[in-house]
Coordinates of C-alpha atoms and ligand atoms in Angstrom, one line a residue:
X511 CA 23.1 27.7 -11.7
X512 CA 26.6 27.8 -13.3
X513 CA 28.2 28.7 -9.9
X514 CA 26.3 25.9 -8.3
X515 CA 27.6 23.4 -10.9
X516 CA 31.2 24.6 -10.4
X517 CA 30.8 24.4 -6.6
X518 CA 29.4 20.9 -6.9
X519 CA 32.1 19.7 -9.3
X520 CA 34.7 21.1 -6.9
X521 CA 33.1 19.4 -3.9
X522 CA 33.0 16.1 -5.8
X523 CA 36.6 16.4 -6.9
X524 CA 37.7 17.0 -3.4
X525 CA 35.5 14.1 -2.2
X526 CA 37.2 11.9 -4.8
X527 CA 40.6 12.6 -3.5
X528 CA 42.1 10.7 -0.6
X529 CA 40.5 12.0 2.6
X530 CA 41.9 11.0 6.0
X531 CA 44.1 8.4 4.3
X532 CA 41.0 6.9 2.6
X533 CA 41.2 5.4 -0.9
X534 CA 39.9 8.0 -3.4
X535 CA 36.1 7.5 -4.0
X536 CA 36.7 7.0 -7.7
X537 CA 38.9 4.0 -7.0
X538 CA 36.4 2.6 -4.6
X539 CA 33.6 2.9 -7.1
X540 CA 35.7 1.4 -10.0
X541 CA 36.9 -1.5 -7.9
X542 CA 33.3 -2.1 -6.7
X543 CA 32.0 -2.1 -10.3
X544 CA 34.8 -4.5 -11.3
X545 CA 33.8 -6.9 -8.5
X546 CA 30.1 -6.5 -9.4
X547 CA 30.8 -7.5 -13.0
X548 CA 32.7 -10.6 -11.9
X549 CA 30.1 -11.7 -9.5
X550 CA 27.1 -10.9 -11.8
X551 CA 28.6 -12.9 -14.6
X552 CA 29.0 -15.9 -12.3
X553 CA 25.4 -15.6 -11.4
X554 CA 24.3 -15.2 -15.0
X555 CA 26.2 -18.3 -16.1
X556 CA 24.9 -20.3 -13.2
X557 CA 21.2 -19.5 -14.0
X558 CA 21.5 -19.6 -17.8
X559 CA 20.3 -23.1 -18.1
X560 CA 17.6 -22.7 -15.4
X561 CA 14.8 -21.8 -17.8
X562 CA 12.5 -19.0 -16.4
X563 CA 14.3 -18.8 -13.1
X564 CA 15.7 -15.7 -11.5
X565 CA 18.0 -15.2 -8.4
X566 CA 16.2 -14.2 -5.2
X567 CA 18.6 -15.0 -2.3
X568 CA 21.0 -17.6 -0.9
X569 CA 20.2 -19.6 2.2
X570 CA 22.1 -22.3 4.1
X571 CA 24.5 -22.6 1.1
X572 CA 21.7 -23.1 -1.4
X573 CA 20.4 -20.9 -4.2
X574 CA 16.9 -19.6 -3.7
X575 CA 15.3 -18.6 -7.0
X576 CA 11.9 -17.4 -8.2
X577 CA 9.9 -17.3 -11.3
X578 CA 8.9 -13.9 -12.8
X579 CA 5.9 -13.7 -10.5
X580 CA 8.0 -12.8 -7.4
X581 CA 8.2 -9.0 -6.9
X582 CA 12.0 -9.1 -7.3
X583 CA 12.2 -10.7 -10.7
X584 CA 13.3 -7.5 -12.5
X585 CA 16.2 -6.8 -10.2
X586 CA 18.8 -9.3 -11.6
X587 CA 18.1 -8.2 -15.2
X588 CA 18.4 -4.6 -14.0
X589 CA 21.7 -5.3 -12.2
X590 CA 23.0 -6.7 -15.5
X591 CA 21.9 -3.5 -17.3
X592 CA 23.8 -1.4 -14.8
X593 CA 26.9 -3.6 -15.2
X594 CA 26.6 -3.3 -18.9
X595 CA 26.2 0.5 -18.7
X596 CA 29.5 0.7 -16.9
X597 CA 31.5 -2.0 -18.8
X598 CA 29.9 -2.3 -22.3
X599 CA 30.8 -5.9 -22.0
X600 CA 28.9 -7.7 -24.9
X601 CA 28.6 -10.9 -22.9
X602 CA 26.8 -8.9 -20.1
X603 CA 24.5 -7.3 -22.8
X604 CA 23.6 -10.8 -24.0
X605 CA 22.7 -11.9 -20.5
X606 CA 20.9 -8.6 -19.8
X607 CA 18.6 -9.2 -22.8
X608 CA 18.1 -12.9 -21.9
X609 CA 17.2 -12.3 -18.3
X610 CA 15.0 -9.3 -19.1
X611 CA 13.0 -11.5 -21.5
X612 CA 12.3 -13.9 -18.6
X613 CA 10.2 -11.2 -16.9
X614 CA 8.1 -10.2 -20.0
X615 CA 4.9 -12.0 -19.0
X616 CA 4.6 -9.7 -16.0
X617 CA 3.3 -7.0 -18.4
X618 CA -0.1 -8.7 -17.8
X619 CA 0.1 -8.6 -14.0
X620 CA -3.0 -7.1 -12.5
X621 CA -3.2 -8.9 -9.2
X622 CA -0.5 -6.9 -7.3
X623 CA 1.3 -3.5 -7.6
X624 CA 4.8 -4.7 -8.2
X625 CA 4.7 -4.2 -12.0
X626 CA 6.9 -1.1 -11.8
X627 CA 9.6 -2.9 -9.8
X628 CA 9.5 -5.9 -12.2
X629 CA 9.4 -4.1 -15.5
X630 CA 11.0 -0.7 -15.0
X631 CA 14.2 -2.1 -13.5
X632 CA 14.5 -4.7 -16.3
X633 CA 12.8 -3.4 -19.5
X634 CA 13.1 0.2 -18.4
X635 CA 16.9 0.1 -18.1
X636 CA 17.1 -2.0 -21.2
X637 CA 15.1 0.6 -23.2
X638 CA 17.2 3.4 -21.7
X639 CA 20.5 1.7 -22.8
X640 CA 19.5 0.1 -26.1
X641 CA 16.5 2.1 -27.4
X642 CA 14.9 -1.2 -28.3
X643 CA 11.4 -0.4 -29.5
X644 CA 10.1 -3.9 -28.5
X645 CA 10.8 -3.0 -24.9
X646 CA 8.4 0.0 -25.2
X647 CA 5.5 -2.2 -25.9
X648 CA 6.2 -4.3 -22.8
X649 CA 6.4 -1.2 -20.6
X650 CA 3.3 0.3 -22.0
X651 CA 1.3 -2.9 -21.6
X652 CA 2.7 -3.2 -18.0
X653 CA 1.7 0.4 -17.3
X654 CA -1.9 -0.3 -18.5
X655 CA -2.0 -3.4 -16.2
X656 CA -0.7 -1.4 -13.2
X657 CA -3.3 1.3 -14.0
X658 CA -6.1 -1.2 -13.5
X659 CA -5.2 -1.1 -9.8
X660 CA -5.9 2.6 -9.5
X661 CA -9.4 3.4 -8.1
X662 CA -10.4 7.0 -8.7
X663 CA -12.6 7.0 -5.6
X664 CA -9.6 6.3 -3.4
X665 CA -7.0 8.1 -5.6
X666 CA -4.2 5.5 -5.1
X667 CA -2.9 2.3 -6.6
X668 CA -3.9 -0.7 -4.5
X669 CA -0.9 -2.6 -3.4
X670 CA -2.1 -6.0 -2.3
X671 CA -5.2 -8.2 -2.6
X672 CA -4.4 -10.5 0.4
X673 CA -5.7 -10.0 4.0
X674 CA -9.0 -8.7 2.8
X675 CA -10.5 -9.4 6.2
X676 CA -8.2 -6.8 7.7
X677 CA -7.4 -4.3 5.0
X678 CA -10.1 -2.7 2.7
X679 CA -7.6 -1.1 0.3
X680 CA -4.0 -1.5 1.4
X681 CA -1.3 0.8 0.1
X682 CA 2.3 0.3 1.2
X683 CA 5.0 2.9 1.1
X684 CA 7.0 0.7 -1.4
X685 CA 4.3 1.5 -4.0
X686 CA 5.9 4.9 -4.6
X687 CA 8.5 2.9 -6.5
X688 CA 5.9 2.0 -9.2
X689 CA 5.2 5.6 -10.2
X690 CA 8.2 6.0 -12.5
X691 CA 6.7 3.5 -14.9
X692 CA 3.4 5.4 -15.0
X693 CA 5.2 8.7 -15.6
X694 CA 7.2 7.1 -18.4
X695 CA 4.0 5.8 -19.9
X696 CA 2.3 9.2 -19.8
X697 CA 5.3 10.7 -21.7
X698 CA 5.6 8.0 -24.2
X699 CA 1.9 7.5 -25.0
X700 CA 0.7 11.1 -24.5
X701 CA -2.1 9.7 -22.3
X702 CA -2.1 12.1 -19.4
X703 CA -4.2 9.8 -17.2
X704 CA -1.0 7.8 -16.3
X705 CA 0.6 10.9 -14.9
X706 CA -2.6 11.9 -13.1
X707 CA -2.7 8.6 -11.4
X708 CA 1.0 8.8 -10.3
X709 CA 0.6 12.4 -9.0
X710 CA -2.6 11.5 -7.2
X711 CA -0.9 8.5 -5.6
X712 CA 2.1 10.6 -4.5
X713 CA -0.1 13.3 -3.1
X714 CA -2.3 11.1 -1.1
X715 CA 0.7 9.1 0.2
X716 CA 2.3 12.4 1.2
X717 CA -0.9 13.3 3.1
X718 CA -1.5 10.0 4.9
X719 CA 1.5 7.9 5.0
X720 CA 3.9 10.1 7.1
X721 CA 4.1 11.0 10.7
X722 CA 5.1 14.5 12.0
X723 CA 8.8 13.4 12.2
X724 CA 8.6 12.3 8.5
X725 CA 9.0 8.7 9.2
X726 CA 6.4 6.5 7.4
X727 CA 4.0 3.8 8.2
X728 CA 4.4 0.7 6.1
X729 CA 0.7 -0.1 5.3
X730 CA -2.1 2.4 5.1
X731 CA -5.4 0.9 4.3
X732 CA -8.2 3.1 2.9
X733 CA -11.9 3.0 3.3
X734 CA -13.2 2.3 -0.2
X735 CA -16.3 4.5 0.3
X736 CA -14.8 7.6 2.0
X737 CA -11.3 7.3 0.5
X738 CA -9.9 8.0 3.9
X739 CA -7.4 5.8 5.9
X740 CA -9.1 3.3 8.2
X741 CA -5.9 1.6 9.4
X742 CA -2.2 2.4 9.7
X743 CA 0.0 -0.6 10.3
X744 CA 3.1 -2.5 9.6
X745 CA 3.7 -5.8 7.8
X746 CA 7.5 -6.1 7.7
X747 CA 8.5 -3.7 10.4
X748 CA 8.9 -4.1 14.2
X749 CA 5.5 -2.5 15.1
X750 CA 2.8 -0.4 13.6
X751 CA 4.4 2.7 15.0
X752 CA 8.0 1.9 14.2
X753 CA 10.2 3.1 11.3
X754 CA 10.9 0.0 9.1
X755 CA 14.2 0.9 7.4
X756 CA 13.6 -0.2 3.9
X757 CA 10.2 1.6 3.9
X758 CA 11.9 4.8 4.8
X759 CA 14.3 4.3 2.0
X760 CA 11.5 3.6 -0.5
X761 CA 9.8 6.9 0.5
X762 CA 13.1 8.9 0.1
X763 CA 13.7 7.4 -3.3
X764 CA 10.1 7.7 -4.4
X765 CA 9.7 11.4 -3.6
X766 CA 13.2 12.3 -5.0
X767 CA 12.2 10.5 -8.2
X768 CA 8.8 12.2 -8.4
X769 CA 10.5 15.6 -8.0
X770 CA 12.7 14.8 -10.9
X771 CA 9.7 13.8 -13.0
X772 CA 7.3 16.6 -12.1
X773 CA 9.4 19.5 -10.8
X774 CA 6.9 19.8 -7.9
X775 CA 8.6 21.6 -5.0
X776 CA 6.4 19.8 -2.5
X777 CA 8.0 16.5 -3.4
X778 CA 11.5 17.9 -3.2
X779 CA 10.7 19.3 0.3
X780 CA 9.3 16.0 1.3
X781 CA 12.4 14.1 0.1
X782 CA 14.6 16.5 2.1
X783 CA 12.5 16.0 5.2
X784 CA 12.8 12.2 4.9
X785 CA 16.5 12.5 4.3
X786 CA 16.8 14.6 7.5
X787 CA 14.9 12.0 9.5
X788 CA 17.2 9.2 8.2
X789 CA 20.6 11.0 8.4
X790 CA 19.9 12.5 11.8
X791 CA 18.3 9.4 13.4
X792 CA 19.9 8.5 16.8
X793 CA 19.8 4.8 15.8
X794 CA 21.6 5.3 12.4
X795 CA 24.9 3.5 12.8
X796 CA 28.1 5.4 12.2
X797 CA 28.9 3.4 9.1
X798 CA 25.5 4.4 7.5
X799 CA 24.0 0.9 7.2
X800 CA 20.6 1.0 9.1
X801 CA 19.4 -1.8 11.4
X802 CA 16.4 -3.5 9.8
X803 CA 14.0 -1.2 11.8
X804 CA 15.0 2.0 13.4
X805 CA 12.9 1.2 16.5
X806 CA 13.9 -2.4 17.0
X807 CA 14.3 -2.8 20.8
X808 CA 17.3 -5.2 20.1
X809 CA 19.5 -2.5 18.6
X810 CA 22.5 -2.9 18.5
X811 CA 22.1 -6.7 18.6
X812 CA 19.9 -7.0 15.6
X813 CA 20.6 -7.4 11.9
X814 CA 21.3 -4.6 9.5
X815 CA 19.7 -4.1 6.2
X816 CA 22.2 -3.4 3.4
X817 CA 19.3 -3.1 0.9
X818 CA 17.9 -0.1 2.8
X819 CA 21.4 1.5 2.7
X820 CA 21.8 0.9 -1.0
X821 CA 18.3 2.3 -1.9
X822 CA 19.0 5.3 0.4
X823 CA 22.5 5.9 -1.1
X824 CA 21.2 5.9 -4.6
X825 CA 18.4 8.3 -3.7
X826 CA 20.7 10.7 -1.8
X827 CA 23.0 10.9 -4.8
X828 CA 20.1 12.0 -7.0
X829 CA 18.7 14.3 -4.3
X830 CA 22.1 16.0 -3.9
X831 CA 21.7 17.4 -7.5
X832 CA 18.4 19.1 -6.7
X833 CA 19.4 21.2 -3.7
X834 CA 21.8 24.0 -2.8
X835 CA 25.5 23.0 -2.9
X836 CA 26.1 22.8 0.9
X837 CA 23.1 20.6 1.4
X838 CA 23.9 18.5 -1.6
X839 CA 27.4 18.0 -0.2
X840 CA 25.9 16.7 3.0
X841 CA 23.8 14.1 1.1
X842 CA 26.8 13.1 -1.1
X843 CA 28.9 12.7 2.0
X844 CA 26.4 10.4 3.6
X845 CA 25.9 8.4 0.4
X846 CA 29.7 8.1 0.0
X847 CA 29.9 6.8 3.6
X848 CA 27.3 4.2 2.8
X849 CA 28.9 3.1 -0.4
X850 CA 32.3 2.9 1.2
X851 CA 30.9 0.6 3.9
X852 CA 29.0 -1.5 1.3
X853 CA 32.1 -1.8 -0.8
X854 CA 34.2 -3.0 2.2
X855 CA 34.9 -6.7 2.8
X856 CA 32.3 -6.6 5.6
X857 CA 29.5 -6.1 3.1
X858 CA 30.9 -7.2 -0.2
X859 CA 31.3 -10.9 -0.8
X860 CA 34.5 -12.5 -2.2
X861 CA 34.2 -13.7 -5.8
X862 CA 32.2 -16.9 -6.1
X863 CA 30.9 -16.7 -2.5
X864 CA 27.6 -15.6 -1.1
X865 CA 25.7 -17.5 -3.8
X866 CA 27.3 -15.1 -6.4
X867 CA 25.3 -12.1 -4.9
X868 CA 27.4 -9.0 -4.5
X869 CA 26.3 -7.7 -1.1
X870 CA 26.0 -9.5 2.3
X871 CA 23.7 -8.6 5.2
X872 CA 20.3 -7.5 4.0
X873 CA 17.0 -8.2 5.7
X874 CA 13.9 -9.1 3.8
X875 CA 11.1 -9.7 6.4
X876 CA 12.4 -10.0 9.9
X877 CA 9.0 -10.6 11.6
X878 CA 8.5 -13.6 9.4
X879 CA 12.1 -14.9 9.9
X880 CA 12.4 -14.6 6.1
X881 CA 15.7 -13.6 4.4
X882 CA 17.3 -12.3 7.6
X883 CA 21.0 -11.3 7.3
X884 CA 20.9 -12.6 3.7
X885 CA 21.9 -11.5 0.2
X886 CA 19.0 -10.0 -1.7
X887 CA 18.8 -9.2 -5.4
X888 CA 17.4 -5.7 -4.8
X889 CA 20.3 -4.8 -2.5
X890 CA 22.6 -5.5 -5.4
X891 CA 20.5 -3.6 -7.9
X892 CA 20.3 -0.4 -5.9
X893 CA 24.0 -0.6 -5.0
X894 CA 24.9 -0.8 -8.7
X895 CA 22.6 2.1 -9.3
X896 CA 24.3 4.1 -6.6
X897 CA 27.7 3.3 -7.9
X898 CA 26.7 4.3 -11.4
X899 CA 25.2 7.6 -10.2
X900 CA 28.3 8.4 -8.2
X901 CA 30.6 7.5 -11.1
X902 CA 28.6 9.7 -13.5
X903 CA 28.8 12.6 -11.0
X904 CA 32.5 12.2 -10.6
X905 CA 32.9 12.3 -14.4
X906 CA 30.6 15.3 -15.0
Ligands
LIG2430 N1 8.6 -4.3 -1.5 C1 8.8 -5.3 -0.5 C2 9.9 -5.0 0.3 O1 10.5 -4.0 0.3 O2 10.3 -5.9 1.1

């Protein structure tokens, strides 16, 4: 273990030094964090007087916002928390608290699965950084709301209630991202049922959501009587059998996180398998930013998805700490490549531009022509998380 740590530290030190004339990674990360602080403060100031509103994207030169009901409502507060973690700027703390409070009512959400996204990125980070006991109540109430969507006869959390004529019990790969809230709730409350639900969800998703090459379907709908899948489809991807990029990134992140929280070697192996699929994919561009779907027939003339890259980079940094040094170095090298690309002028907006979002060129839902080649609040959030994780590794 000790030798592994020394090896990893040495590898990171080398990675942080100028390579092939590149700027040292530490400088890239610090400059990216400084830019993020600047841009995030502009966004926070702009929305301060817009009661209850949260940034969503920016389209045709106009801000597009949402109320807390939209699945992305927790990401801007979460971005502020990561900026605060890195800067300890009291103004950022004030805004982080303010925007976090805008999401509080989602603790009562029972009509969709996005409670984990909404509350754990906002209140979860707030609790981690401040220890504020009031945030615990919000998270516990939210976890109880999310748990109402778990049906024991299926063994999974139901994602959506729409399209009932098509899907009996739809579960999307994104749902893996809600499990951290349940795992936290089990730990905090001592109620093991939260953990049992999370583990059951991860196990059944592992069994039914993945193809032999470790790519994943987007939507798997289950028969409510047999508990077995009756449909495997896409919603935001190119086709039912394609590999929608962000979905692959959610899977990678979800199983890496579940390994951290359970120590279950099956989850680690699965995360490694997904990482192998992504890193080795013939359609993964050399700069590490995936096209919106790995199987789009229009590659290379189709939009990228910076959000998928940011989620993937953050997950790979975490995964690198769970494997043997040589493999960890491979994941870190890929995450570094992604972060360097995202931090470049091609993907990072100039201050005050891009509607005050940090990153350019994400894709929300290509088949619906929605948020295509656009800034997205979750791209910024996971980019900040990736930067924070790299910085912490460089300093350890
Ligand atoms: N969770 C919805 C999405 O990734 O677009």
